PDB file of C-alpha atoms in Angstrom:
ATOM      1  CA  UNK J  18     -36.567  65.408 -28.339  1.00 60.00           C
ATOM      2  CA  UNK J  19     -38.886  62.426 -28.261  1.00 78.00           C
ATOM      3  CA  UNK J  20     -39.247  60.027 -25.368  1.00 91.00           C
ATOM      4  CA  UNK J  21     -36.958  56.991 -25.616  1.00 94.00           C
ATOM      5  CA  UNK J  22     -37.203  53.512 -24.160  1.00 95.00           C
ATOM      6  CA  UNK J  23     -34.075  53.115 -22.066  1.00 96.00           C
ATOM      7  CA  UNK J  24     -32.719  50.078 -20.245  1.00 94.00           C
ATOM      8  CA  UNK J  25     -30.474  50.865 -17.276  1.00 96.00           C
ATOM      9  CA  UNK J  26     -28.386  48.118 -15.722  1.00 92.00           C
ATOM     10  CA  UNK J  27     -27.318  48.826 -12.173  1.00 91.00           C
ATOM     11  CA  UNK J  28     -30.326  51.090 -11.762  1.00 94.00           C
ATOM     12  CA  UNK J  29     -30.670  50.173  -8.095  1.00 94.00           C
ATOM     13  CA  UNK J  30     -27.094  51.214  -7.335  1.00 91.00           C
ATOM     14  CA  UNK J  31     -25.590  54.581  -6.560  1.00 89.00           C
ATOM     15  CA  UNK J  32     -25.016  55.999 -10.058  1.00 89.00           C
ATOM     16  CA  UNK J  33     -27.793  54.109 -11.832  1.00 93.00           C
ATOM     17  CA  UNK J  34     -30.461  55.215  -9.357  1.00 95.00           C
ATOM     18  CA  UNK J  35     -29.528  58.889  -9.774  1.00 94.00           C
ATOM     19  CA  UNK J  36     -29.571  58.479 -13.529  1.00 95.00           C
ATOM     20  CA  UNK J  37     -32.991  56.817 -13.373  1.00 97.00           C
ATOM     21  CA  UNK J  38     -34.392  59.631 -11.206  1.00 97.00           C
ATOM     22  CA  UNK J  39     -33.102  62.198 -13.681  1.00 96.00           C
ATOM     23  CA  UNK J  40     -34.372  60.438 -16.827  1.00 96.00           C
ATOM     24  CA  UNK J  41     -37.740  59.149 -15.599  1.00 95.00           C
ATOM     25  CA  UNK J  42     -39.665  62.305 -16.505  1.00 94.00           C
ATOM     26  CA  UNK J  43     -38.423  62.400 -20.092  1.00 95.00           C
ATOM     27  CA  UNK J  44     -38.117  58.717 -21.009  1.00 96.00           C
ATOM     28  CA  UNK J  45     -39.600  55.277 -20.418  1.00 95.00           C
ATOM     29  CA  UNK J  46     -37.229  53.371 -18.168  1.00 96.00           C
ATOM     30  CA  UNK J  47     -36.620  49.699 -17.654  1.00 93.00           C
ATOM     31  CA  UNK J  48     -34.276  48.736 -14.824  1.00 94.00           C
ATOM     32  CA  UNK J  49     -32.512  45.397 -15.189  1.00 90.00           C
ATOM     33  CA  UNK J  50     -31.788  44.143 -11.653  1.00 89.00           C
ATOM     34  CA  UNK J  51     -31.081  41.052  -9.609  1.00 86.00           C
ATOM     35  CA  UNK J  52     -33.877  39.419  -7.615  1.00 87.00           C
ATOM     36  CA  UNK J  53     -31.859  40.202  -4.517  1.00 88.00           C
ATOM     37  CA  UNK J  54     -31.359  43.898  -5.365  1.00 91.00           C
ATOM     38  CA  UNK J  55     -32.125  46.432  -2.677  1.00 94.00           C
ATOM     39  CA  UNK J  56     -34.754  48.826  -4.099  1.00 96.00           C
ATOM     40  CA  UNK J  57     -34.294  51.486  -1.434  1.00 96.00           C
ATOM     41  CA  UNK J  58     -32.550  53.972  -3.747  1.00 96.00           C
ATOM     42  CA  UNK J  59     -35.417  53.863  -6.287  1.00 97.00           C
ATOM     43  CA  UNK J  60     -38.420  53.486  -3.962  1.00 96.00           C
ATOM     44  CA  UNK J  61     -39.624  57.015  -4.730  1.00 96.00           C
ATOM     45  CA  UNK J  62     -39.824  56.299  -8.489  1.00 96.00           C
ATOM     46  CA  UNK J  63     -40.776  52.615  -8.455  1.00 95.00           C
ATOM     47  CA  UNK J  64     -44.282  53.333  -9.781  1.00 95.00           C
ATOM     48  CA  UNK J  65     -42.879  55.350 -12.709  1.00 95.00           C
ATOM     49  CA  UNK J  66     -40.455  52.760 -14.089  1.00 95.00           C
ATOM     50  CA  UNK J  67     -40.445  49.120 -15.143  1.00 92.00           C
ATOM     51  CA  UNK J  68     -38.334  46.465 -13.439  1.00 91.00           C
ATOM     52  CA  UNK J  69     -37.006  43.191 -14.827  1.00 87.00           C
ATOM     53  CA  UNK J  70     -35.043  40.602 -12.875  1.00 86.00           C
ATOM     54  CA  UNK J  71     -31.958  39.554 -14.816  1.00 81.00           C
ATOM     55  CA  UNK J  72     -32.386  36.110 -13.237  1.00 77.00           C
ATOM     56  CA  UNK J  73     -35.671  35.721 -15.177  1.00 76.00           C
ATOM     57  CA  UNK J  74     -34.605  37.692 -18.245  1.00 67.00           C
ATOM     58  CA  UNK J  75     -35.295  36.373 -21.685  1.00 63.00           C
ATOM     59  CA  UNK J  76     -33.839  38.283 -24.605  1.00 58.00           C
ATOM     60  CA  UNK J  77     -37.092  38.353 -26.551  1.00 54.00           C
ATOM     61  CA  UNK J  78     -39.070  39.739 -23.606  1.00 62.00           C
ATOM     62  CA  UNK J  79     -36.759  42.645 -22.865  1.00 68.00           C
ATOM     63  CA  UNK J  80     -35.493  43.604 -26.284  1.00 70.00           C
ATOM     64  CA  UNK J  81     -38.574  43.053 -28.415  1.00 69.00           C
ATOM     65  CA  UNK J  82     -41.442  43.786 -26.047  1.00 75.00           C
ATOM     66  CA  UNK J  83     -39.916  46.947 -24.599  1.00 82.00           C
ATOM     67  CA  UNK J  84     -38.693  48.185 -28.014  1.00 86.00           C
ATOM     68  CA  UNK J  85     -35.494  49.664 -26.602  1.00 90.00           C
ATOM     69  CA  UNK J  86     -33.716  52.678 -28.051  1.00 94.00           C
ATOM     70  CA  UNK J  87     -30.782  52.767 -25.650  1.00 95.00           C
ATOM     71  CA  UNK J  88     -28.965  50.648 -23.071  1.00 94.00           C
ATOM     72  CA  UNK J  89     -27.010  52.419 -20.344  1.00 95.00           C
ATOM     73  CA  UNK J  90     -24.782  49.905 -18.592  1.00 91.00           C
ATOM     74  CA  UNK J  91     -24.066  51.081 -15.030  1.00 90.00           C
ATOM     75  CA  UNK J  92     -23.959  47.688 -13.324  1.00 87.00           C
ATOM     76  CA  UNK J  93     -20.639  46.804 -11.774  1.00 82.00           C
ATOM     77  CA  UNK J  94     -19.175  44.343  -9.319  1.00 80.00           C
ATOM     78  CA  UNK J  95     -16.290  45.452  -7.109  1.00 76.00           C
ATOM     79  CA  UNK J  96     -15.650  42.071  -5.546  1.00 74.00           C
ATOM     80  CA  UNK J  97     -16.829  43.027  -2.075  1.00 73.00           C
ATOM     81  CA  UNK J  98     -18.822  40.892   0.353  1.00 73.00           C
ATOM     82  CA  UNK J  99     -17.194  37.575  -0.490  1.00 75.00           C
ATOM     83  CA  UNK J 100     -17.838  37.904  -4.217  1.00 76.00           C
ATOM     84  CA  UNK J 101     -15.636  35.683  -6.337  1.00 81.00           C
ATOM     85  CA  UNK J 102     -13.485  36.621  -9.308  1.00 81.00           C
ATOM     86  CA  UNK J 103     -16.115  34.793 -11.370  1.00 88.00           C
ATOM     87  CA  UNK J 104     -18.782  37.222 -10.109  1.00 84.00           C
ATOM     88  CA  UNK J 105     -16.580  40.209 -10.986  1.00 81.00           C
ATOM     89  CA  UNK J 106     -15.888  38.856 -14.494  1.00 83.00           C
ATOM     90  CA  UNK J 107     -19.550  37.987 -15.001  1.00 86.00           C
ATOM     91  CA  UNK J 108     -20.809  41.469 -14.200  1.00 84.00           C
ATOM     92  CA  UNK J 109     -17.975  43.572 -15.618  1.00 83.00           C
ATOM     93  CA  UNK J 110     -17.145  41.649 -18.809  1.00 85.00           C
ATOM     94  CA  UNK J 111     -19.651  38.919 -19.707  1.00 89.00           C
ATOM     95  CA  UNK J 112     -22.842  40.848 -18.963  1.00 87.00           C
ATOM     96  CA  UNK J 113     -21.882  43.946 -20.974  1.00 88.00           C
ATOM     97  CA  UNK J 114     -20.642  41.742 -23.840  1.00 89.00           C
ATOM     98  CA  UNK J 115     -24.043  40.006 -23.857  1.00 88.00           C
ATOM     99  CA  UNK J 116     -25.759  43.406 -23.860  1.00 89.00           C
ATOM    100  CA  UNK J 117     -23.575  44.737 -26.698  1.00 89.00           C
ATOM    101  CA  UNK J 118     -24.306  41.662 -28.823  1.00 89.00           C
ATOM    102  CA  UNK J 119     -28.042  42.013 -28.268  1.00 86.00           C
ATOM    103  CA  UNK J 120     -27.930  45.784 -28.784  1.00 90.00           C
ATOM    104  CA  UNK J 121     -26.259  45.194 -32.136  1.00 91.00           C
ATOM    105  CA  UNK J 122     -28.810  42.512 -33.054  1.00 88.00           C
ATOM    106  CA  UNK J 123     -31.756  44.830 -32.294  1.00 88.00           C
ATOM    107  CA  UNK J 124     -30.060  48.060 -33.463  1.00 92.00           C
ATOM    108  CA  UNK J 125     -30.063  49.597 -29.978  1.00 93.00           C
ATOM    109  CA  UNK J 126     -27.530  52.230 -28.898  1.00 95.00           C
ATOM    110  CA  UNK J 127     -25.231  51.236 -26.035  1.00 91.00           C
ATOM    111  CA  UNK J 128     -23.446  53.378 -23.453  1.00 92.00           C
ATOM    112  CA  UNK J 129     -20.986  51.793 -21.061  1.00 85.00           C
ATOM    113  CA  UNK J 130     -20.315  53.666 -17.842  1.00 81.00           C
ATOM    114  CA  UNK J 131     -16.630  53.156 -17.168  1.00 67.00           C
ATOM    115  CA  UNK J 132     -14.613  53.815 -14.030  1.00 59.00           C
ATOM    116  CA  UNK J 133     -12.208  56.580 -13.141  1.00 52.00           C
ATOM    117  CA  UNK J 134      -9.774  53.844 -12.081  1.00 54.00           C
ATOM    118  CA  UNK J 135      -9.011  53.361 -15.788  1.00 49.00           C
ATOM    119  CA  UNK J 136      -7.280  56.726 -15.998  1.00 49.00           C
ATOM    120  CA  UNK J 137      -3.598  56.215 -16.805  1.00 52.00           C
ATOM    121  CA  UNK J 138      -1.186  56.219 -13.892  1.00 47.00           C
ATOM    122  CA  UNK J 139      -3.883  55.720 -11.284  1.00 50.00           C
ATOM    123  CA  UNK J 140      -2.852  52.820  -9.113  1.00 53.00           C
ATOM    124  CA  UNK J 141      -5.331  51.429  -6.626  1.00 51.00           C
ATOM    125  CA  UNK J 142      -4.168  48.006  -5.600  1.00 51.00           C
ATOM    126  CA  UNK J 143      -7.126  47.221  -3.371  1.00 50.00           C
ATOM    127  CA  UNK J 144      -9.529  46.634  -6.293  1.00 63.00           C
ATOM    128  CA  UNK J 145      -7.390  44.647  -8.754  1.00 60.00           C
ATOM    129  CA  UNK J 146     -10.092  42.354 -10.218  1.00 57.00           C
ATOM    130  CA  UNK J 147     -12.566  45.216 -10.608  1.00 59.00           C
ATOM    131  CA  UNK J 148     -10.002  47.469 -12.313  1.00 63.00           C
ATOM    132  CA  UNK J 149      -8.750  44.675 -14.579  1.00 59.00           C
ATOM    133  CA  UNK J 150     -12.228  43.611 -15.726  1.00 64.00           C
ATOM    134  CA  UNK J 151     -13.332  47.179 -16.443  1.00 61.00           C
ATOM    135  CA  UNK J 152     -10.160  47.766 -18.509  1.00 65.00           C
ATOM    136  CA  UNK J 153     -10.644  44.510 -20.420  1.00 56.00           C
ATOM    137  CA  UNK J 154     -14.223  45.332 -21.344  1.00 62.00           C
ATOM    138  CA  UNK J 155     -13.296  48.770 -22.658  1.00 65.00           C
ATOM    139  CA  UNK J 156     -10.501  47.233 -24.717  1.00 65.00           C
TER     140      UNK J 156
END
């Protein structure tokens, strides 16, 4: 297996940081993050990966200069901490749609990390916007 160039969204979060720690020894990693992201979960590997702020992101910089092989989309917005429905839609639908379009344009594989809330007959009414946006993206 050869080393791949992998972009991880949500790489500073719970799942994405564990994934980054696991993959860093075998692949070249680029973490797409917000300027305001807390880097605590990836501090121990920060010297072994590349970071790009989505706020400063230009398609040509990330997708041509890094020569990506794979995008793993782990970023999600639950709607906590006074986040608006617009924030939830932006992260859970618009961002992955943008990534899929660019992945297709540059012939990059794409993996979307879904949520267990999308299992049939699982009703959690306290996260309605999160659940709805994750379902809509998968559809």
